[in-house]
Amino acid sequence: MTMTITVAFFAGAAEAAGMDSTTLTPPAGGTVDALTTHLVADNPALDGVLGRCSVLLDGARVADPEQARLQDGSEVHYLPPFAGG
């Protein structure tokens, strides 16, 4: 069975990705860290952007991307720092 996840990009991350969201099969390793590495390899414009983002996995903030495991149906959100007031 093929596992699929949804990845959503916001603000500057969406601009760099050229899209708001995508559905894909997660890369080998199955962690948020492996996903981020895969996304940057596929789209170099994301390099430097995703590293500054807060990441949510199924609605919860990811504290350790190397340990955060992806599951079938997971949703990963990349949120760049927001400024304003």
CSV table of N, CA, C and O in Angstrom, one decimal:
chain,number,residue,atom,x,y,z
A,1,MET,N,0.8,-1.2,0.0
A,1,MET,CA,0.0,0.0,0.0
A,1,MET,C,0.9,1.2,0.0
A,1,MET,O,1.8,1.3,0.8
A,2,THR,N,0.6,2.2,-0.8
A,2,THR,CA,1.3,3.4,-0.9
A,2,THR,C,0.8,4.4,0.1
A,2,THR,O,-0.4,4.7,0.2
A,3,MET,N,1.7,5.0,0.8
A,3,MET,CA,1.4,6.0,1.8
A,3,MET,C,1.4,7.4,1.1
A,3,MET,O,2.3,7.7,0.3
A,4,THR,N,0.4,8.3,1.4
A,4,THR,CA,0.4,9.6,0.9
A,4,THR,C,0.2,10.6,2.0
A,4,THR,O,-0.4,10.3,3.1
A,5,ILE,N,0.8,11.8,1.9
A,5,ILE,CA,0.7,12.8,2.8
A,5,ILE,C,0.3,14.1,2.1
A,5,ILE,O,0.5,14.2,0.9
A,6,THR,N,-0.2,15.1,2.8
A,6,THR,CA,-0.4,16.4,2.3
A,6,THR,C,0.5,17.4,2.9
A,6,THR,O,0.7,17.4,4.1
A,7,VAL,N,1.1,18.2,2.0
A,7,VAL,CA,2.1,19.2,2.5
A,7,VAL,C,1.5,20.6,2.1
A,7,VAL,O,1.1,20.8,0.9
A,8,ALA,N,1.4,21.5,3.0
A,8,ALA,CA,0.9,22.8,2.8
A,8,ALA,C,2.0,23.9,3.1
A,8,ALA,O,2.7,23.7,4.1
A,9,PHE,N,2.0,24.9,2.2
A,9,PHE,CA,3.0,25.9,2.4
A,9,PHE,C,2.3,27.2,2.6
A,9,PHE,O,1.2,27.5,1.9
A,10,PHE,N,2.8,28.1,3.4
A,10,PHE,CA,2.1,29.4,3.7
A,10,PHE,C,3.1,30.5,3.5
A,10,PHE,O,4.3,30.4,3.6
A,11,ALA,N,2.6,31.7,3.1
A,11,ALA,CA,3.3,32.9,2.9
A,11,ALA,C,4.5,32.7,2.0
A,11,ALA,O,4.4,32.2,0.9
A,12,GLY,N,5.7,33.1,2.5
A,12,GLY,CA,6.9,33.0,1.7
A,12,GLY,C,7.3,31.6,1.2
A,12,GLY,O,7.9,31.4,0.2
A,13,ALA,N,6.9,30.6,2.0
A,13,ALA,CA,7.1,29.2,1.7
A,13,ALA,C,6.3,28.9,0.4
A,13,ALA,O,6.8,28.2,-0.5
A,14,ALA,N,5.0,29.3,0.4
A,14,ALA,CA,4.2,29.1,-0.7
A,14,ALA,C,4.7,29.8,-2.0
A,14,ALA,O,4.7,29.2,-3.1
A,15,GLU,N,5.2,31.0,-1.8
A,15,GLU,CA,5.8,31.7,-2.9
A,15,GLU,C,7.0,31.0,-3.5
A,15,GLU,O,7.1,30.8,-4.7
A,16,ALA,N,7.9,30.5,-2.6
A,16,ALA,CA,9.1,29.8,-3.0
A,16,ALA,C,8.7,28.4,-3.7
A,16,ALA,O,9.3,28.0,-4.7
A,17,ALA,N,7.7,27.8,-3.1
A,17,ALA,CA,7.3,26.5,-3.7
A,17,ALA,C,6.5,26.6,-5.0
A,17,ALA,O,6.5,25.7,-5.8
A,18,GLY,N,5.9,27.8,-5.2
A,18,GLY,CA,5.1,28.0,-6.4
A,18,GLY,C,3.8,27.3,-6.3
A,18,GLY,O,3.1,27.1,-7.3
A,19,MET,N,3.3,27.0,-5.0
A,19,MET,CA,2.0,26.3,-4.8
A,19,MET,C,1.7,26.5,-3.3
A,19,MET,O,2.6,26.7,-2.5
A,20,ASP,N,0.4,26.3,-3.1
A,20,ASP,CA,-0.1,26.3,-1.7
A,20,ASP,C,0.0,25.0,-1.0
A,20,ASP,O,0.2,24.9,0.2
A,21,SER,N,-0.2,23.9,-1.8
A,21,SER,CA,-0.2,22.6,-1.2
A,21,SER,C,0.0,21.5,-2.3
A,21,SER,O,-0.1,21.8,-3.5
A,22,THR,N,0.4,20.3,-1.8
A,22,THR,CA,0.6,19.2,-2.7
A,22,THR,C,0.4,17.9,-1.9
A,22,THR,O,0.5,17.9,-0.7
A,23,THR,N,0.1,16.9,-2.6
A,23,THR,CA,-0.1,15.5,-2.1
A,23,THR,C,1.1,14.7,-2.6
A,23,THR,O,1.3,14.7,-3.9
A,24,LEU,N,1.8,14.0,-1.8
A,24,LEU,CA,2.9,13.2,-2.3
A,24,LEU,C,3.1,11.9,-1.4
A,24,LEU,O,2.6,11.8,-0.4
A,25,THR,N,4.0,11.1,-2.0
A,25,THR,CA,4.4,9.9,-1.2
A,25,THR,C,5.7,10.3,-0.4
A,25,THR,O,6.6,10.9,-1.0
A,26,PRO,N,5.7,10.2,0.9
A,26,PRO,CA,6.8,10.6,1.6
A,26,PRO,C,8.1,9.9,1.2
A,26,PRO,O,8.1,8.8,0.8
A,27,PRO,N,9.2,10.6,1.4
A,27,PRO,CA,10.5,10.0,1.0
A,27,PRO,C,10.9,8.9,2.0
A,27,PRO,O,10.4,8.8,3.1
A,28,ALA,N,11.9,8.2,1.6
A,28,ALA,CA,12.5,7.2,2.5
A,28,ALA,C,12.9,7.8,3.8
A,28,ALA,O,13.4,8.9,3.8
A,29,GLY,N,12.7,7.2,4.9
A,29,GLY,CA,13.1,7.7,6.2
A,29,GLY,C,11.8,8.0,6.9
A,29,GLY,O,11.7,7.9,8.1
A,30,GLY,N,10.8,8.6,6.2
A,30,GLY,CA,9.5,8.8,6.8
A,30,GLY,C,9.4,9.8,7.9
A,30,GLY,O,8.5,9.7,8.8
A,31,THR,N,10.4,10.8,8.0
A,31,THR,CA,10.4,11.8,9.0
A,31,THR,C,10.1,13.1,8.4
A,31,THR,O,10.3,13.3,7.2
A,32,VAL,N,9.8,14.1,9.2
A,32,VAL,CA,9.6,15.5,8.7
A,32,VAL,C,11.0,16.0,8.2
A,32,VAL,O,11.0,16.7,7.2
A,33,ASP,N,12.1,15.6,8.8
A,33,ASP,CA,13.4,16.0,8.4
A,33,ASP,C,13.7,15.5,7.0
A,33,ASP,O,14.2,16.2,6.1
A,34,ALA,N,13.4,14.2,6.7
A,34,ALA,CA,13.6,13.6,5.4
A,34,ALA,C,12.7,14.3,4.4
A,34,ALA,O,13.1,14.5,3.2
A,35,LEU,N,11.5,14.6,4.8
A,35,LEU,CA,10.5,15.3,3.9
A,35,LEU,C,11.1,16.7,3.5
A,35,LEU,O,11.1,17.1,2.3
A,36,THR,N,11.6,17.5,4.4
A,36,THR,CA,12.1,18.8,4.2
A,36,THR,C,13.3,18.7,3.2
A,36,THR,O,13.4,19.4,2.2
A,37,THR,N,14.2,17.7,3.5
A,37,THR,CA,15.4,17.5,2.6
A,37,THR,C,14.9,17.2,1.2
A,37,THR,O,15.4,17.7,0.2
A,38,HIS,N,13.9,16.3,1.1
A,38,HIS,CA,13.4,15.9,-0.2
A,38,HIS,C,12.7,17.1,-1.0
A,38,HIS,O,13.0,17.3,-2.2
A,39,LEU,N,12.0,17.9,-0.3
A,39,LEU,CA,11.3,19.1,-0.9
A,39,LEU,C,12.4,20.1,-1.4
A,39,LEU,O,12.2,20.6,-2.5
A,40,VAL,N,13.4,20.3,-0.7
A,40,VAL,CA,14.5,21.2,-1.1
A,40,VAL,C,15.2,20.7,-2.3
A,40,VAL,O,15.6,21.4,-3.2
A,41,ALA,N,15.5,19.3,-2.3
A,41,ALA,CA,16.2,18.7,-3.4
A,41,ALA,C,15.3,18.8,-4.7
A,41,ALA,O,15.9,19.1,-5.8
A,42,ASP,N,14.0,18.7,-4.6
A,42,ASP,CA,13.1,18.8,-5.7
A,42,ASP,C,12.9,20.3,-6.2
A,42,ASP,O,12.6,20.5,-7.3
A,43,ASN,N,13.1,21.2,-5.2
A,43,ASN,CA,12.8,22.6,-5.5
A,43,ASN,C,13.8,23.5,-4.8
A,43,ASN,O,13.6,23.9,-3.7
A,44,PRO,N,15.0,23.8,-5.4
A,44,PRO,CA,16.0,24.5,-4.7
A,44,PRO,C,15.6,25.9,-4.2
A,44,PRO,O,16.2,26.5,-3.3
A,45,ALA,N,14.5,26.5,-4.7
A,45,ALA,CA,14.0,27.8,-4.3
A,45,ALA,C,13.6,27.7,-2.8
A,45,ALA,O,13.5,28.7,-2.1
A,46,LEU,N,13.3,26.5,-2.3
A,46,LEU,CA,12.9,26.3,-0.9
A,46,LEU,C,14.1,26.3,0.1
A,46,LEU,O,13.9,26.4,1.3
A,47,ASP,N,15.3,26.2,-0.5
A,47,ASP,CA,16.5,26.1,0.4
A,47,ASP,C,16.6,27.5,1.1
A,47,ASP,O,16.5,28.5,0.5
A,48,GLY,N,16.8,27.5,2.4
A,48,GLY,CA,16.8,28.7,3.1
A,48,GLY,C,15.5,29.2,3.6
A,48,GLY,O,15.4,29.9,4.6
A,49,VAL,N,14.4,28.8,3.0
A,49,VAL,CA,13.1,29.2,3.4
A,49,VAL,C,12.5,28.1,4.4
A,49,VAL,O,12.1,28.5,5.5
A,50,LEU,N,12.6,26.9,4.1
A,50,LEU,CA,12.0,25.9,4.9
A,50,LEU,C,12.7,25.7,6.3
A,50,LEU,O,12.1,25.4,7.3
A,51,GLY,N,14.0,26.0,6.3
A,51,GLY,CA,14.8,25.9,7.5
A,51,GLY,C,14.4,27.0,8.5
A,51,GLY,O,14.6,26.8,9.7
A,52,ARG,N,13.7,28.1,8.1
A,52,ARG,CA,13.3,29.1,9.0
A,52,ARG,C,11.8,28.9,9.4
A,52,ARG,O,11.3,29.6,10.3
A,53,CYS,N,11.2,27.9,8.8
A,53,CYS,CA,9.7,27.7,9.1
A,53,CYS,C,9.5,26.9,10.4
A,53,CYS,O,10.2,26.1,10.7
A,54,SER,N,8.3,27.3,11.0
A,54,SER,CA,7.8,26.4,12.0
A,54,SER,C,7.1,25.3,11.2
A,54,SER,O,6.5,25.5,10.1
A,55,VAL,N,7.1,24.1,11.7
A,55,VAL,CA,6.5,23.0,11.1
A,55,VAL,C,5.4,22.4,12.0
A,55,VAL,O,5.7,22.1,13.2
A,56,LEU,N,4.2,22.2,11.4
A,56,LEU,CA,3.2,21.5,12.1
A,56,LEU,C,2.9,20.1,11.5
A,56,LEU,O,2.9,20.0,10.2
A,57,LEU,N,2.8,19.1,12.3
A,57,LEU,CA,2.5,17.7,11.8
A,57,LEU,C,1.2,17.4,12.4
A,57,LEU,O,1.1,17.3,13.6
A,58,ASP,N,0.2,17.2,11.6
A,58,ASP,CA,-1.2,16.9,12.0
A,58,ASP,C,-1.6,17.9,13.1
A,58,ASP,O,-2.2,17.5,14.1
A,59,GLY,N,-1.3,19.1,12.9
A,59,GLY,CA,-1.8,20.2,13.8
A,59,GLY,C,-1.0,20.5,15.0
A,59,GLY,O,-1.2,21.4,15.8
A,60,ALA,N,0.1,19.7,15.3
A,60,ALA,CA,1.0,19.9,16.4
A,60,ALA,C,2.3,20.4,16.0
A,60,ALA,O,2.9,19.9,15.0
A,61,ARG,N,2.9,21.3,16.7
A,61,ARG,CA,4.2,21.8,16.4
A,61,ARG,C,5.3,20.7,16.5
A,61,ARG,O,5.3,20.0,17.4
A,62,VAL,N,6.1,20.7,15.5
A,62,VAL,CA,7.2,19.7,15.5
A,62,VAL,C,8.4,20.3,16.2
A,62,VAL,O,9.0,21.3,15.7
A,63,ALA,N,8.8,19.7,17.3
A,63,ALA,CA,10.0,20.1,18.0
A,63,ALA,C,11.3,19.5,17.5
A,63,ALA,O,12.3,20.1,17.5
A,64,ASP,N,11.2,18.2,17.1
A,64,ASP,CA,12.4,17.5,16.6
A,64,ASP,C,12.0,16.8,15.2
A,64,ASP,O,11.5,15.7,15.2
A,65,PRO,N,12.3,17.5,14.1
A,65,PRO,CA,12.0,17.0,12.8
A,65,PRO,C,12.6,15.6,12.5
A,65,PRO,O,12.1,14.9,11.7
A,66,GLU,N,13.7,15.3,13.1
A,66,GLU,CA,14.4,14.0,12.9
A,66,GLU,C,13.6,12.9,13.5
A,66,GLU,O,13.7,11.7,13.1
A,67,GLN,N,12.8,13.2,14.5
A,67,GLN,CA,12.0,12.1,15.2
A,67,GLN,C,10.6,12.1,14.9
A,67,GLN,O,9.9,11.2,15.2
A,68,ALA,N,10.1,13.2,14.2
A,68,ALA,CA,8.7,13.3,13.9
A,68,ALA,C,8.3,12.4,12.7
A,68,ALA,O,8.8,12.7,11.6
A,69,ARG,N,7.6,11.3,13.0
A,69,ARG,CA,7.3,10.3,12.0
A,69,ARG,C,6.0,10.6,11.2
A,69,ARG,O,5.0,11.0,11.8
A,70,LEU,N,6.1,10.5,9.9
A,70,LEU,CA,5.0,10.6,9.0
A,70,LEU,C,4.2,9.4,8.9
A,70,LEU,O,4.7,8.3,9.0
A,71,GLN,N,2.9,9.5,8.8
A,71,GLN,CA,2.0,8.3,8.7
A,71,GLN,C,1.1,8.6,7.4
A,71,GLN,O,0.9,9.7,7.0
A,72,ASP,N,0.4,7.5,7.0
A,72,ASP,CA,-0.5,7.7,5.9
A,72,ASP,C,-1.5,8.7,6.2
A,72,ASP,O,-2.1,8.6,7.3
A,73,GLY,N,-1.8,9.7,5.4
A,73,GLY,CA,-2.7,10.7,5.6
A,73,GLY,C,-2.2,11.9,6.5
A,73,GLY,O,-3.0,12.9,6.7
A,74,SER,N,-1.0,11.9,6.9
A,74,SER,CA,-0.4,13.0,7.6
A,74,SER,C,-0.5,14.3,6.8
A,74,SER,O,-0.5,14.3,5.6
A,75,GLU,N,-0.7,15.4,7.6
A,75,GLU,CA,-0.6,16.8,7.0
A,75,GLU,C,0.5,17.5,7.6
A,75,GLU,O,0.7,17.6,8.9
A,76,VAL,N,1.4,18.1,6.8
A,76,VAL,CA,2.6,18.8,7.2
A,76,VAL,C,2.4,20.2,6.7
A,76,VAL,O,2.2,20.5,5.5
A,77,HIS,N,2.5,21.2,7.6
A,77,HIS,CA,2.4,22.6,7.3
A,77,HIS,C,3.7,23.3,7.5
A,77,HIS,O,4.2,23.2,8.6
A,78,TYR,N,4.2,24.1,6.6
A,78,TYR,CA,5.4,24.9,6.7
A,78,TYR,C,4.9,26.4,6.9
A,78,TYR,O,4.4,26.9,5.9
A,79,LEU,N,5.2,26.9,8.0
A,79,LEU,CA,4.8,28.3,8.3
A,79,LEU,C,6.0,29.2,8.6
A,79,LEU,O,6.7,29.1,9.6
A,80,PRO,N,6.3,30.1,7.6
A,80,PRO,CA,7.5,31.0,7.8
A,80,PRO,C,7.2,32.0,9.0
A,80,PRO,O,6.0,32.1,9.4
A,81,PRO,N,8.2,32.6,9.5
A,81,PRO,CA,8.0,33.6,10.6
A,81,PRO,C,7.1,34.7,10.0
A,81,PRO,O,7.3,35.1,8.9
A,82,PHE,N,6.2,35.2,10.8
A,82,PHE,CA,5.3,36.2,10.4
A,82,PHE,C,5.7,37.5,11.2
A,82,PHE,O,6.1,37.4,12.4
A,83,ALA,N,5.6,38.6,10.5
A,83,ALA,CA,5.9,39.9,11.1
A,83,ALA,C,4.8,40.8,10.9
A,83,ALA,O,4.0,40.6,10.0
A,84,GLY,N,4.7,41.8,11.7
A,84,GLY,CA,3.6,42.8,11.6
A,84,GLY,C,3.0,43.1,12.9
A,84,GLY,O,3.5,42.7,14.0
A,85,GLY,N,2.0,43.9,12.9
A,85,GLY,CA,1.4,44.2,14.2
A,85,GLY,C,0.4,45.3,14.1
A,85,GLY,O,0.0,45.8,13.1
